[in-house]
Structure formats: structure tokens, C-alpha cells
Amino acid sequence: MPELPEVEVVKRSLKNNIVNLTIKKVSILTNKLRYTIDEKKFNKTINKKIISVKRRSKYLLIFLNNGFVILIHLGMTGKFFIVKKNKPKQKTSFYYEIKANDVKHNHIIFTLNKNLKLIYNDVRKFGFLKVMHKDDLSKNAHLSKLGPEPLSKKFNFTYFKKYIFNKKKNIKNLLMDQSFVSGLGNIYVNEVLFLSKTNPKIISYNISTIEIKKIIRYIKEVLVKSIDKGGSSIKNFNNSDGREGEFQQEFNVYAREGQKCLKLDCRGTIKKIFTSNRSTFYCNRCQK
DNA sequence: TTCTTTGTTCCGGA
DNA sequence: GTCCGGAACAAAGA
């Protein structure tokens, strides 16, 4: 599931592969992803050059040389494939050989110059692509409500402490709240709370100064580490077989219900509960 | 057929 | 009016 590190890895891959290329053609194979696709808007991208690729929270932004931008959210299962026409077997770290059974989930195909194709593939169709003018980005409903980037200096002790004053929300829900900090999802929030030994149900205003510092430190540490590893939950991006990677080994608590706590000398067991309809995993001993 | 997964939005209660 | 948690929603696979 793409969270901030995975989106960052995708951004870097796109940056290395499609900047300075020109979109020659757009094929919309599915007219509805999360939102209905406005085909006319996509025509604005034809014969335009890609000048940069950026990330904000879990959103990708592909900027074109006519002032238009493609805003993308990968949802649960959104992926980009870059393939070389007529040479399907050729691969680099990001080139991907599409298997026949993946093709039915290809929804939007950008034909680029240099015989390349950029393909948006999404099994669950919870992602979206939207074309708009860059001047309209600041008032876009998705982007305008976002809190600070977790890796930025704005996300610090002072900000955190001030924000949780009187906040009755539990810490799990707070970290999931994109207006507080933008880019964390369920997997990384579970991991961070394990590392800081914080109980996910604790009321935010009750969190101690020491614990706040730990949470902030581990958020930054886990995200950076994951980005460096190429995004823990999309290892398959670099695999040629298109299967799920062994990313589950990377996690201390996520999807480890009933298993032993991995912390040395802790004999706890990983529990699974639901908070706001989201699966929450924590150790019953070290996250009191 | 039912359950699961996610981020976002909506709704009712406090 | 504000805050919060829970439910609903989207699609598809197991």
C-alpha cells in the first residue's frame, strides 16, 4: 500500500525516466477510477513536454511545459509501469515487463517519445489522475487541507505539542489524520507506535514530552529508512515477476497478529484491534 | 455470498 | 459550532 516512502520512490523513478520526454498520445481505457475521468482535460497533455515530477504527501505531480499538471493519487494499488515499445524484454531497475494478467488493470496509457509508454495500472481502482492548471493547485480540495510533511522542519516538537493541546483524539487516529501530518498511512503508523512504545489508544493530550520526541524521531527515522530501501511495500516494483515482495518481513507489528513481539526480552504478543475501522497492531507488553 | 483492504467523507452524539 | 469515532463508500479478489 503506497504511503509516503513508496510515493517518494515512485517519484524518483519517474523523475529519472520521463522528465524531458513528450506525451504524444493518451489512451484512456477505463473512464472511471476513483473519479470519473475528464477526457477533454487529458487532451491538454498531448504534445506537451514533461518538465518535472514532484511529490506532496501521498500525491504525485507531473508538470508539463504548458502550465498544466497531472495530479495523481495511487490509492491502494496504483502503479506506474514504464515500458519500451517493441522491446518488452528490456528492463532496467524501473522498466517493467507486463505479464498478460496485469494488462486488464491497465487504465491509462501515455505514449511518450523515444518509444516509451507510461502506464497507470490499478487493480482496485481507488487511485485517481486529474489534469488541471498549476494555478489551481493551491485551491485543490485534496492538497489545501494537508498538514506539514513529516520529514520537514515544520513537523517538530513545538508544532506537535501545540497541536495536541486539548486533543481528545487517540494517537493512532491523530497520526493518520492528514491535516495534522501528511503522508503517513496505517502501516507506518503502526510501526512508529511500536518503536516509540506508545499505546495506540492513548489520548493525544496525555502524551508525555519524552514520548512526543520519540514519536517524532521514529516517524522521521522509519520514513527515511524505508525510502532508502526503495519503499518497503512496493518491492515488487523492481522485481520482474510482478509478484508481491517479501515486505512483510520488514515489519515489527503490521500483519503479525498472534505472533511474538520482536523486541529483545519482551515476551509480549502482537494484538490486533480496530480503531476507526482500521486494523491496529500493537504489542500488549511493551506498548502500555 | 461475505469479508478484507485503503483514504476520504459523512453523520450522529457529546 | 466543534470534535470525535464509527459507518459508508469505492472495486476486486479470496
Coordinates of C-alpha atoms in Angstrom, one line a residue, chain A:
Chain A
M1 CA 0.0 0.0 0.0
P2 CA 1.6 3.2 -1.1
E3 CA 2.3 5.6 1.7
L4 CA 4.8 8.5 1.7
P5 CA 8.0 6.4 1.2
E6 CA 6.5 4.4 -1.7
V7 CA 5.2 7.5 -3.4
E8 CA 8.6 9.1 -3.0
V9 CA 10.3 6.1 -4.6
V10 CA 7.8 6.2 -7.5
K11 CA 8.5 10.0 -7.8
R12 CA 12.3 9.4 -8.1
S13 CA 11.8 6.6 -10.6
L14 CA 9.5 8.8 -12.8
K15 CA 11.9 11.7 -12.4
N16 CA 14.8 9.6 -13.7
N17 CA 12.8 8.2 -16.6
I18 CA 10.2 10.6 -18.0
V19 CA 11.5 14.2 -17.4
N20 CA 12.1 16.0 -20.7
L21 CA 10.1 13.4 -22.6
T22 CA 7.0 14.5 -24.6
I23 CA 3.5 12.9 -24.3
K24 CA 2.5 12.0 -27.9
K25 CA -0.8 10.3 -27.1
V26 CA -3.1 9.4 -24.2
S27 CA -5.3 6.3 -24.2
I28 CA -8.0 6.1 -21.6
L29 CA -9.0 2.5 -21.3
T30 CA -11.1 3.0 -18.1
N31 CA -13.3 6.0 -17.8
K32 CA -13.8 5.8 -14.1
L33 CA -11.2 5.3 -11.4
R34 CA -11.9 6.9 -8.0
Y35 CA -13.5 9.8 -10.0
T36 CA -14.9 9.9 -13.5
I37 CA -12.1 10.8 -15.9
D38 CA -12.5 14.0 -17.9
E39 CA -11.1 13.0 -21.2
K40 CA -11.0 16.6 -22.6
K41 CA -8.7 17.7 -19.8
F42 CA -6.3 14.9 -20.7
N43 CA -6.1 16.3 -24.3
K44 CA -4.2 19.3 -22.7
T45 CA -1.3 16.9 -22.1
I46 CA -0.8 15.9 -25.7
N47 CA 2.3 17.1 -27.4
K48 CA 3.5 18.7 -24.2
K49 CA 6.8 18.1 -22.6
I50 CA 7.2 16.8 -19.0
I51 CA 9.3 19.3 -17.1
S52 CA 9.3 18.0 -13.6
V53 CA 7.9 15.4 -11.2
K54 CA 7.1 16.3 -7.6
R55 CA 5.6 14.8 -4.5
R56 CA 3.3 16.3 -1.9
S57 CA 2.2 13.9 0.9
K58 CA 1.0 10.8 -1.0
Y59 CA 0.3 12.8 -4.2
L60 CA 2.4 12.9 -7.3
L61 CA 2.5 15.9 -9.6
I62 CA 3.7 15.7 -13.1
F63 CA 4.3 19.2 -14.5
L64 CA 4.1 20.0 -18.2
N65 CA 5.5 22.8 -20.3
N66 CA 2.1 24.4 -20.9
G67 CA 1.4 25.1 -17.3
F68 CA -0.8 22.1 -16.8
V69 CA -0.1 19.4 -14.3
I70 CA -1.3 15.8 -13.7
L71 CA -2.2 15.3 -10.1
I72 CA -2.1 11.6 -9.1
H73 CA -3.0 9.6 -6.0
L74 CA -2.2 5.9 -6.1
G75 CA -5.0 4.8 -3.8
M76 CA -4.4 1.3 -2.6
T77 CA -3.0 -0.5 -5.6
G78 CA -2.0 2.2 -8.1
K79 CA 1.3 1.6 -10.0
F80 CA 3.2 3.0 -12.9
F81 CA 4.9 0.9 -15.5
I82 CA 7.4 2.2 -18.0
V83 CA 7.8 0.0 -21.0
K84 CA 9.8 0.2 -24.1
K85 CA 7.7 -0.4 -27.2
N86 CA 8.8 -3.4 -29.3
K87 CA 11.4 -4.4 -26.7
P88 CA 9.2 -5.8 -23.9
K89 CA 12.0 -7.8 -22.5
Q90 CA 14.3 -4.9 -21.9
K91 CA 14.5 -4.0 -18.3
T92 CA 16.4 -1.6 -16.1
S93 CA 15.7 -1.0 -12.4
F94 CA 12.3 0.6 -13.3
Y95 CA 11.4 -0.9 -16.7
Y96 CA 8.8 -3.5 -16.2
E97 CA 7.7 -6.4 -18.3
I98 CA 4.0 -6.6 -18.1
K99 CA 2.5 -10.0 -17.7
A100 CA -0.6 -10.9 -19.6
N101 CA -2.7 -11.0 -16.4
D102 CA -1.7 -7.4 -15.5
V103 CA -3.0 -5.9 -18.7
K104 CA -6.6 -5.9 -17.7
H105 CA -5.8 -3.5 -14.9
N106 CA -4.0 -1.0 -17.2
H107 CA -6.3 2.1 -17.2
I108 CA -4.4 5.0 -18.7
I109 CA -1.5 4.8 -21.2
F110 CA 0.7 7.8 -22.1
T111 CA 2.6 7.2 -25.2
L112 CA 5.9 9.1 -25.0
N113 CA 8.6 9.8 -27.5
K114 CA 11.7 7.5 -27.5
N115 CA 9.4 4.5 -27.9
L116 CA 8.4 4.6 -24.3
K117 CA 5.0 4.2 -22.7
L118 CA 3.9 5.3 -19.2
I119 CA 1.1 3.0 -18.0
Y120 CA -1.1 3.6 -15.0
N121 CA -2.2 0.3 -13.6
D122 CA -4.6 -0.1 -10.6
V123 CA -6.3 -3.3 -9.5
R124 CA -8.7 -1.8 -7.0
K125 CA -9.3 1.5 -8.9
F126 CA -9.1 3.6 -5.8
G127 CA -6.5 5.9 -7.2
F128 CA -7.0 8.8 -9.5
L129 CA -5.4 11.0 -12.1
K130 CA -6.6 14.5 -12.7
V131 CA -5.3 17.1 -15.1
M132 CA -5.5 20.8 -14.1
H133 CA -3.7 24.1 -14.4
K134 CA -0.9 24.6 -11.9
D135 CA -2.5 27.9 -10.8
D136 CA -5.5 25.8 -9.5
L137 CA -3.4 23.5 -7.3
S138 CA -3.4 25.8 -4.2
K139 CA -7.2 25.7 -4.1
N140 CA -7.5 22.0 -4.8
A141 CA -9.5 20.2 -2.1
H142 CA -7.0 17.3 -1.9
L143 CA -4.0 19.5 -1.4
S144 CA -5.2 22.5 0.5
K145 CA -6.1 20.7 3.7
L146 CA -2.8 18.9 4.1
G147 CA -0.7 19.3 7.2
P148 CA 3.1 19.6 7.2
E149 CA 5.4 17.0 5.5
P150 CA 6.6 14.6 8.2
L151 CA 10.2 15.0 7.0
S152 CA 10.1 18.8 7.0
K153 CA 11.4 21.0 9.8
K154 CA 7.9 22.3 10.3
F155 CA 7.0 18.9 11.8
N156 CA 8.8 19.3 15.1
F157 CA 8.3 19.2 18.9
T158 CA 6.8 22.7 19.2
Y159 CA 4.2 22.0 16.4
F160 CA 3.3 18.6 17.9
K161 CA 3.0 19.9 21.4
K162 CA 0.8 22.8 20.5
Y163 CA -1.4 20.7 18.2
I164 CA -2.3 18.1 20.8
F165 CA -3.3 20.6 23.5
N166 CA -6.9 19.6 24.3
K167 CA -6.9 17.0 21.5
K168 CA -9.0 14.1 22.8
K169 CA -8.4 12.0 19.7
N170 CA -6.3 8.9 20.2
I171 CA -2.7 8.9 19.0
K172 CA -3.3 6.3 16.3
N173 CA -6.1 8.4 14.7
L174 CA -4.1 11.6 15.1
L175 CA -1.1 10.3 13.2
M176 CA -3.5 9.0 10.5
D177 CA -5.0 12.5 10.2
Q178 CA -3.6 14.1 7.1
S179 CA -4.3 17.6 8.3
F180 CA -2.0 17.0 11.3
V181 CA 0.8 15.4 9.4
S182 CA 0.6 14.4 5.8
G183 CA 1.8 11.1 4.3
L184 CA 1.5 8.5 7.0
G185 CA -0.8 5.6 6.5
N186 CA -1.9 2.6 8.5
I187 CA 1.3 0.5 8.1
Y188 CA 3.8 3.1 9.1
V189 CA 1.7 4.5 12.0
N190 CA 1.5 1.0 13.5
E191 CA 5.3 0.6 13.1
V192 CA 6.1 4.1 14.6
L193 CA 3.9 3.5 17.7
F194 CA 5.6 0.1 18.2
L195 CA 9.1 1.7 18.1
S196 CA 8.1 4.5 20.4
K197 CA 6.4 2.0 22.7
T198 CA 3.2 4.1 22.6
N199 CA -0.2 2.5 23.1
P200 CA -2.3 3.4 20.0
K201 CA -5.4 4.1 22.1
I202 CA -3.8 6.8 24.3
I203 CA -5.5 10.2 24.3
S204 CA -3.3 12.7 22.5
Y205 CA -3.1 15.3 25.2
N206 CA -1.9 12.8 27.7
I207 CA 1.3 12.0 25.8
S208 CA 4.4 13.0 27.6
T209 CA 7.1 15.2 26.3
I210 CA 9.6 12.3 26.1
E211 CA 7.1 10.3 24.2
I212 CA 6.3 13.1 21.7
K213 CA 10.0 13.4 21.0
K214 CA 10.3 9.6 20.4
I215 CA 7.3 9.6 18.1
I216 CA 8.7 12.4 16.0
R217 CA 12.1 10.8 15.9
Y218 CA 10.8 7.4 14.8
I219 CA 8.4 8.9 12.2
K220 CA 11.4 10.6 10.5
E221 CA 13.7 7.6 11.0
V222 CA 11.3 5.0 9.7
L223 CA 10.3 7.1 6.6
V224 CA 13.9 7.8 5.7
K225 CA 15.0 4.2 6.2
S226 CA 12.1 3.0 4.1
I227 CA 12.8 5.5 1.3
D228 CA 16.4 4.3 1.2
K229 CA 15.3 0.7 0.9
G230 CA 13.2 1.6 -2.1
G231 CA 9.9 1.6 -0.3
S232 CA 9.1 -1.4 1.8
S233 CA 5.7 -2.2 0.5
I234 CA 6.4 -2.0 -3.2
K235 CA 9.5 -4.1 -3.6
N236 CA 7.8 -5.7 -6.5
F237 CA 8.4 -2.6 -8.5
N238 CA 11.9 -3.8 -9.0
N239 CA 11.0 -7.5 -9.4
S240 CA 10.5 -8.8 -12.9
D241 CA 7.8 -11.3 -11.9
G242 CA 5.3 -8.7 -10.7
R243 CA 4.5 -10.7 -7.5
E244 CA 4.3 -9.2 -4.0
G245 CA 7.7 -8.8 -2.4
E246 CA 8.7 -10.1 0.9
F247 CA 8.0 -6.8 2.5
Q248 CA 6.1 -8.3 5.4
Q249 CA 9.4 -9.4 6.9
E250 CA 10.3 -5.7 7.3
F251 CA 7.5 -5.0 9.9
N252 CA 7.6 -5.4 13.6
V253 CA 3.8 -5.4 14.2
Y254 CA 1.9 -4.9 10.9
A255 CA 0.0 -8.1 10.0
R256 CA 1.7 -10.0 12.8
E257 CA -1.3 -10.7 14.9
G258 CA -0.8 -13.5 17.4
Q259 CA 3.0 -13.6 16.9
K260 CA 5.7 -12.9 19.4
C261 CA 7.0 -9.4 20.0
L262 CA 10.3 -8.9 18.2
K263 CA 11.8 -6.7 20.9
L264 CA 14.6 -8.4 22.8
D265 CA 13.5 -9.8 26.2
C266 CA 9.8 -8.9 25.6
R267 CA 7.5 -11.8 25.8
G268 CA 4.5 -9.9 24.6
T269 CA 2.2 -11.0 21.8
I270 CA 1.1 -8.8 18.9
K271 CA -2.6 -8.0 19.2
K272 CA -5.0 -6.8 16.5
I273 CA -7.8 -4.3 17.3
F274 CA -9.8 -1.9 15.3
T275 CA -9.6 1.9 15.7
S276 CA -12.0 3.8 13.5
N277 CA -12.4 0.8 11.3
R278 CA -8.7 0.4 10.7
S279 CA -6.7 -2.6 11.8
T280 CA -4.3 -1.7 14.5
F281 CA -1.4 -3.9 15.6
Y282 CA 0.5 -3.5 18.8
C283 CA 2.4 -5.4 21.5
N284 CA 0.4 -6.0 24.6
R285 CA 3.5 -5.7 26.8
C286 CA 5.8 -3.0 25.5
Q287 CA 3.1 -0.6 24.3
K288 CA 1.3 0.0 27.6

